One Martini backbone bead per residue (centre of mass of N, CA, C, O) as a GRO file, in nm:
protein
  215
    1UNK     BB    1   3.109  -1.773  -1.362
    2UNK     BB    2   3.196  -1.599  -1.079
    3UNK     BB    3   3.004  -1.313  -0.878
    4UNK     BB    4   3.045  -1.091  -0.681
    5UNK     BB    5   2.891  -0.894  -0.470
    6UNK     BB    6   2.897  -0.499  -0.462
    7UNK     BB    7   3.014  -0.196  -0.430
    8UNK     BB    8   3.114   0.083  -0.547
    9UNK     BB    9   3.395   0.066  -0.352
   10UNK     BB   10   3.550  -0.120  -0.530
   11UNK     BB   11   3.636   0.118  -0.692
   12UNK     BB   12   3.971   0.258  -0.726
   13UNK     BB   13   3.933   0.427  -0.940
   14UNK     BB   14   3.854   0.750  -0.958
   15UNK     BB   15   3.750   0.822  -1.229
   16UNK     BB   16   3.545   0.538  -1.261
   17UNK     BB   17   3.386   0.624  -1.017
   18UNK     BB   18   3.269   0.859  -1.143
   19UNK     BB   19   3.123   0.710  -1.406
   20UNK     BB   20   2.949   0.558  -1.158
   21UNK     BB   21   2.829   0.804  -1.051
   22UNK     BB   22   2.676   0.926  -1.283
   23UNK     BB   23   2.474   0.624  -1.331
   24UNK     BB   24   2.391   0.625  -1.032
   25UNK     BB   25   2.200   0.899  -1.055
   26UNK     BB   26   2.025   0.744  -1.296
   27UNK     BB   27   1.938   0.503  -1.130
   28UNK     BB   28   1.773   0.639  -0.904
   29UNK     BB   29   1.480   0.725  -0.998
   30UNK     BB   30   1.398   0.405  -1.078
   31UNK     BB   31   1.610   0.112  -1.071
   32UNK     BB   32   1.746   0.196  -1.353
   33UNK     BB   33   1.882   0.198  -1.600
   34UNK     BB   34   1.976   0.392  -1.858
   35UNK     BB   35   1.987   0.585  -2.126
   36UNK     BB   36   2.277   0.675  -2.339
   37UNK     BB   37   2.214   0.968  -2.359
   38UNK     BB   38   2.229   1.072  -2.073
   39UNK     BB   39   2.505   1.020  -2.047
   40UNK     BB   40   2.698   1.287  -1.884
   41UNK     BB   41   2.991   1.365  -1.803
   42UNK     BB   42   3.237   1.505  -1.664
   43UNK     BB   43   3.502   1.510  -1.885
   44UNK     BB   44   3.463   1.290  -2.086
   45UNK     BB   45   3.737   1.358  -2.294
   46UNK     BB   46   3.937   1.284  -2.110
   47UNK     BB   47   3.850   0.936  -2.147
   48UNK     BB   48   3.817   0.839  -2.443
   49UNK     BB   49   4.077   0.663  -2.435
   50UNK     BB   50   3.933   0.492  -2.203
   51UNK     BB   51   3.685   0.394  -2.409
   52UNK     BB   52   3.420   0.137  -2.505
   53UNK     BB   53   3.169   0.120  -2.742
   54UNK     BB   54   2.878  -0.039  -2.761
   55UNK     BB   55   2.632  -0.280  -2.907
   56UNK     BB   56   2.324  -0.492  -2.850
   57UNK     BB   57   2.241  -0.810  -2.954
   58UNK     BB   58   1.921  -0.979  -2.948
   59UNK     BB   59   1.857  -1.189  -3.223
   60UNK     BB   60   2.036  -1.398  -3.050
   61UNK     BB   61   2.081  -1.629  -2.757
   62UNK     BB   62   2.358  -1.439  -2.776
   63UNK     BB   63   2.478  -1.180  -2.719
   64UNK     BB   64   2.642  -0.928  -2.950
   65UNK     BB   65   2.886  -0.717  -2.983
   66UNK     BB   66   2.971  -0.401  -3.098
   67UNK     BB   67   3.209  -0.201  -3.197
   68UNK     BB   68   3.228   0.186  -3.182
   69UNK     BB   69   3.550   0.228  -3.135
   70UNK     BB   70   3.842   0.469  -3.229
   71UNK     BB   71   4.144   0.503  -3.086
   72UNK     BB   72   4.211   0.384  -2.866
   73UNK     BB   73   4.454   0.297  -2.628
   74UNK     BB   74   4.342  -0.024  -2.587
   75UNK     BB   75   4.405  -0.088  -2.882
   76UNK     BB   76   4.738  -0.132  -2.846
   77UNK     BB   77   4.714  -0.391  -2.699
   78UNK     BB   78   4.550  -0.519  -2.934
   79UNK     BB   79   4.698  -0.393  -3.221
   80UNK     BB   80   4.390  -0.292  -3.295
   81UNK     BB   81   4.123  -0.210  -3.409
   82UNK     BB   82   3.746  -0.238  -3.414
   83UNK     BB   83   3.548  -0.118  -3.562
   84UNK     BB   84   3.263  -0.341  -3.638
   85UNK     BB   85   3.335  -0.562  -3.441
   86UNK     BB   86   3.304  -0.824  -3.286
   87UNK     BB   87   3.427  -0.878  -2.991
   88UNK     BB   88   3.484  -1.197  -3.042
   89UNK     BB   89   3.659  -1.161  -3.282
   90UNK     BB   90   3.872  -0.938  -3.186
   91UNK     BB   91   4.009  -1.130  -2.926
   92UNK     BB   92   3.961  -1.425  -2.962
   93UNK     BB   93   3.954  -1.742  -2.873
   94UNK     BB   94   4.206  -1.695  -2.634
   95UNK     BB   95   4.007  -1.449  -2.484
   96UNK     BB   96   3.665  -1.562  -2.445
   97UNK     BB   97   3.676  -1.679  -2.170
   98UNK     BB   98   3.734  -1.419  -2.002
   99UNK     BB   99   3.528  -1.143  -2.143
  100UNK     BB  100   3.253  -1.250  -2.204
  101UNK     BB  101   3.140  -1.302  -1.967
  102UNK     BB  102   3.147  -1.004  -1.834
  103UNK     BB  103   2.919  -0.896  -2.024
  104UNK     BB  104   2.699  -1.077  -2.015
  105UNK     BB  105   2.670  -0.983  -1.703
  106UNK     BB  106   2.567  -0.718  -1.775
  107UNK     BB  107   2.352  -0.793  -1.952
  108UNK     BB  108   2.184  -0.985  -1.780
  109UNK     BB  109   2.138  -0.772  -1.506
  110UNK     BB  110   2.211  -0.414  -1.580
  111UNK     BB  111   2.457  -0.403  -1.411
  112UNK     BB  112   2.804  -0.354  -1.331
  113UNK     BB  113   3.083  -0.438  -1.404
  114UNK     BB  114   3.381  -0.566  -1.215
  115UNK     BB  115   3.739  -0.613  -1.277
  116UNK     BB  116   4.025  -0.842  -1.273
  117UNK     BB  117   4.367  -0.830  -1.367
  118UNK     BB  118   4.636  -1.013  -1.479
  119UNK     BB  119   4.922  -0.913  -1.686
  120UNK     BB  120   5.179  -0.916  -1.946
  121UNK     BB  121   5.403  -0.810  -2.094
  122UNK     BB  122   5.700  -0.813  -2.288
  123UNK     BB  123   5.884  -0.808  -2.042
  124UNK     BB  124   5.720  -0.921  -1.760
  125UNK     BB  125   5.507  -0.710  -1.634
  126UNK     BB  126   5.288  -0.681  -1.395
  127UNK     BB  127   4.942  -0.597  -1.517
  128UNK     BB  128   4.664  -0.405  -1.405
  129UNK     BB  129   4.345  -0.478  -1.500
  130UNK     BB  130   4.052  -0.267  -1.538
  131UNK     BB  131   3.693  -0.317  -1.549
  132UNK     BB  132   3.413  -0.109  -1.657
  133UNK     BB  133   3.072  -0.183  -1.686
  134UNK     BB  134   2.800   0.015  -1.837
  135UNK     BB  135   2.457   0.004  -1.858
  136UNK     BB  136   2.171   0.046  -2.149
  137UNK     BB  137   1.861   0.130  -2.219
  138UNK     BB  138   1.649  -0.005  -2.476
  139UNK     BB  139   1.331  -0.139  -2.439
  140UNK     BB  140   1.407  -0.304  -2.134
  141UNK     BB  141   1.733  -0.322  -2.308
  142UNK     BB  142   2.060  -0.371  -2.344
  143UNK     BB  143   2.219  -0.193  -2.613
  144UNK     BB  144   2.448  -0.083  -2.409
  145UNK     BB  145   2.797  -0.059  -2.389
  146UNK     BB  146   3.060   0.075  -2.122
  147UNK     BB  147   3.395   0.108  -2.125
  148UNK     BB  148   3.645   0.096  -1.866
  149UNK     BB  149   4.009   0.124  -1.900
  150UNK     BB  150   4.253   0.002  -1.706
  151UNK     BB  151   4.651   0.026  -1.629
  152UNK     BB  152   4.860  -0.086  -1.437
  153UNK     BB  153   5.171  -0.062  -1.252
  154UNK     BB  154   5.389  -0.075  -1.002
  155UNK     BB  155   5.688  -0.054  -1.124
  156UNK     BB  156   5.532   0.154  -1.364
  157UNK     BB  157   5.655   0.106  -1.625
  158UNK     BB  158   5.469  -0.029  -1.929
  159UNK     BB  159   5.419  -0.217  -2.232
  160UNK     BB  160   5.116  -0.209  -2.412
  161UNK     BB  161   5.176  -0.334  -2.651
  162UNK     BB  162   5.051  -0.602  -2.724
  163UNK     BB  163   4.966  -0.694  -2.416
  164UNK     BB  164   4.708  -0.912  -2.498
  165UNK     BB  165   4.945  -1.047  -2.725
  166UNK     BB  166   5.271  -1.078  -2.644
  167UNK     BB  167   5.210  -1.350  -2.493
  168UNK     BB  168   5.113  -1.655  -2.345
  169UNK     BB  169   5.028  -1.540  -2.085
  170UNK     BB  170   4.729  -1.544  -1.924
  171UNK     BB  171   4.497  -1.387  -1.780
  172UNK     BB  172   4.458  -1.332  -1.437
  173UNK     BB  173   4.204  -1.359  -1.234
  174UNK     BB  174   4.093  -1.156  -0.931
  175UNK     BB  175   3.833  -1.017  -1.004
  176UNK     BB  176   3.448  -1.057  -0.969
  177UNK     BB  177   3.194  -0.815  -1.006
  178UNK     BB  178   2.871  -0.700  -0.906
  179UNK     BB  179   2.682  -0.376  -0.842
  180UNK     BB  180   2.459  -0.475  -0.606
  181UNK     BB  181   2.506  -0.209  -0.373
  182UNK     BB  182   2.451   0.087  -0.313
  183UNK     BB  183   2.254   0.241  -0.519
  184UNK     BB  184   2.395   0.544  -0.449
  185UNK     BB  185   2.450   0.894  -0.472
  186UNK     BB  186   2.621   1.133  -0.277
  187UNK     BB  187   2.688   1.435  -0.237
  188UNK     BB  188   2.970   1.596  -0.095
  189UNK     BB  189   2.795   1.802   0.154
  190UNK     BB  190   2.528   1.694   0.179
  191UNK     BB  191   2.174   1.709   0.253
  192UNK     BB  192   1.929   1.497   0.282
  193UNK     BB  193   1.661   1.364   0.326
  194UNK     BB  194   1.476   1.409   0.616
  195UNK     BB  195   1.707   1.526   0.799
  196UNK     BB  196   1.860   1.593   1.071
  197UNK     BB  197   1.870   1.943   1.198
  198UNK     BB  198   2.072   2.097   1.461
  199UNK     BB  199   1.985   2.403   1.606
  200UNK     BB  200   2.198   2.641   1.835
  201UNK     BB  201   2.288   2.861   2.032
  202UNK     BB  202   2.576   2.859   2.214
  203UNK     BB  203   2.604   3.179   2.353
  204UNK     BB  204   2.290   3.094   2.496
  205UNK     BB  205   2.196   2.842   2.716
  206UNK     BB  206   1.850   2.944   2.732
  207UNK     BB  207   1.840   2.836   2.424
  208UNK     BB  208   1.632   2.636   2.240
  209UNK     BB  209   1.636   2.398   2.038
  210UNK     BB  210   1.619   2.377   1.699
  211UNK     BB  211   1.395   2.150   1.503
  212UNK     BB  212   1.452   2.079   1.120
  213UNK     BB  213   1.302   1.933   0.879
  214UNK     BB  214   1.424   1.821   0.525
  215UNK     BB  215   1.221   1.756   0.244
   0.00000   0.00000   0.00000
């Protein structure tokens, strides 16, 4: 499975995006991936039916993930709950060549990674599927992964029940990236290290402009 390099501006969603500069603030000050205690956003409450908590299992040759979360909005996609089971087991063979290369390249990258698919309700309207894995490291190893799934259609109202398994048509894979570019958030409005600021009274045209920098 083929993924595209991206910056973190392909992520859509507003909340994911807010999700993503929380990890890239933590991401930045040594180049690594951050460990899963740090990781506190704000408003994270208000998320939480839409995110699942894996722990990852490097015990065997391919990694293994066991989920952590109960009572998600996204297990309704999937018809029942998963907390406990692996997520390989979870999805069923039907739909493991799909989900798991995404989880893998998180887990073997380090890096967040941003996916699209598009899926069919029970009524058959198309539904973009959106999914943003961010990884967490314990002694040098992805331990955690996190994800966060967001649901769209365009035509508005659609039928989440048994998303993932109410027909038999197969997720369609739109786009499929890992976030290795541009890996730094800088809050709006403020004024990086190092920026030249040039003030000058402009009421005063004889009054030479003073330069600044900012360390």
């Amino acid at each position: 499975m083929d993924f595209a390099s991206a910056a973190p501006s392909v992520v859509k969603s507003i909340k994911q995006r807010d999700l993503l500069n929380t990890w890239l603030r933590l991401y930045a000050r040594h180049q690594i991936a951050p460990a899963i205690w740090e990781y506190q956003p704000a408003r994270l409450e208000e998320e939480l039916s839409d995110l699942i908590y894996y722990t990852v299992d490097h015990s065997t040759p391919t990694p293994r993930l066991t989920i952590q979360s109960e009572g998600t909005r996204i297990s309704r996609a999937y018809g029942h709950t998963g907390k406990g089971i692996l997520l390989e087991d979870y999805i069923g063979p039907r739909l493991a060549p799909f989900v798991m290369p995404v989880y893998h390249e998180c887990i073997l990258r380090g890096l967040p990674v941003y996916s699209v698919a598009d899926v069919d309700d029970i009524y058959g309207r198309v539904v973009a599927y959106e999914r943003l894995l961010l990884p967490f490291l314990t002694h040098d190893k992805v331990s955690h992964v996190i994800a966060s799934l967001k649901t769209f259609c365009e035509d508005g109202g659609f039928e989440i029940k048994n998303l993932m398994r109410g027909n038999d048509a197969l997720p369609r894979p739109k786009l499929r990236t890992v976030i290795d570019r541009d890996l730094f958030h800088r809050a709006p409005g403020r004024i990086a290290a190092a920026e030249i600021v040039e003030f000058a009274d402009q009421s005063t045209p004889a009054v030479t402009a003073e330069i600044i920098e900012l360390n």
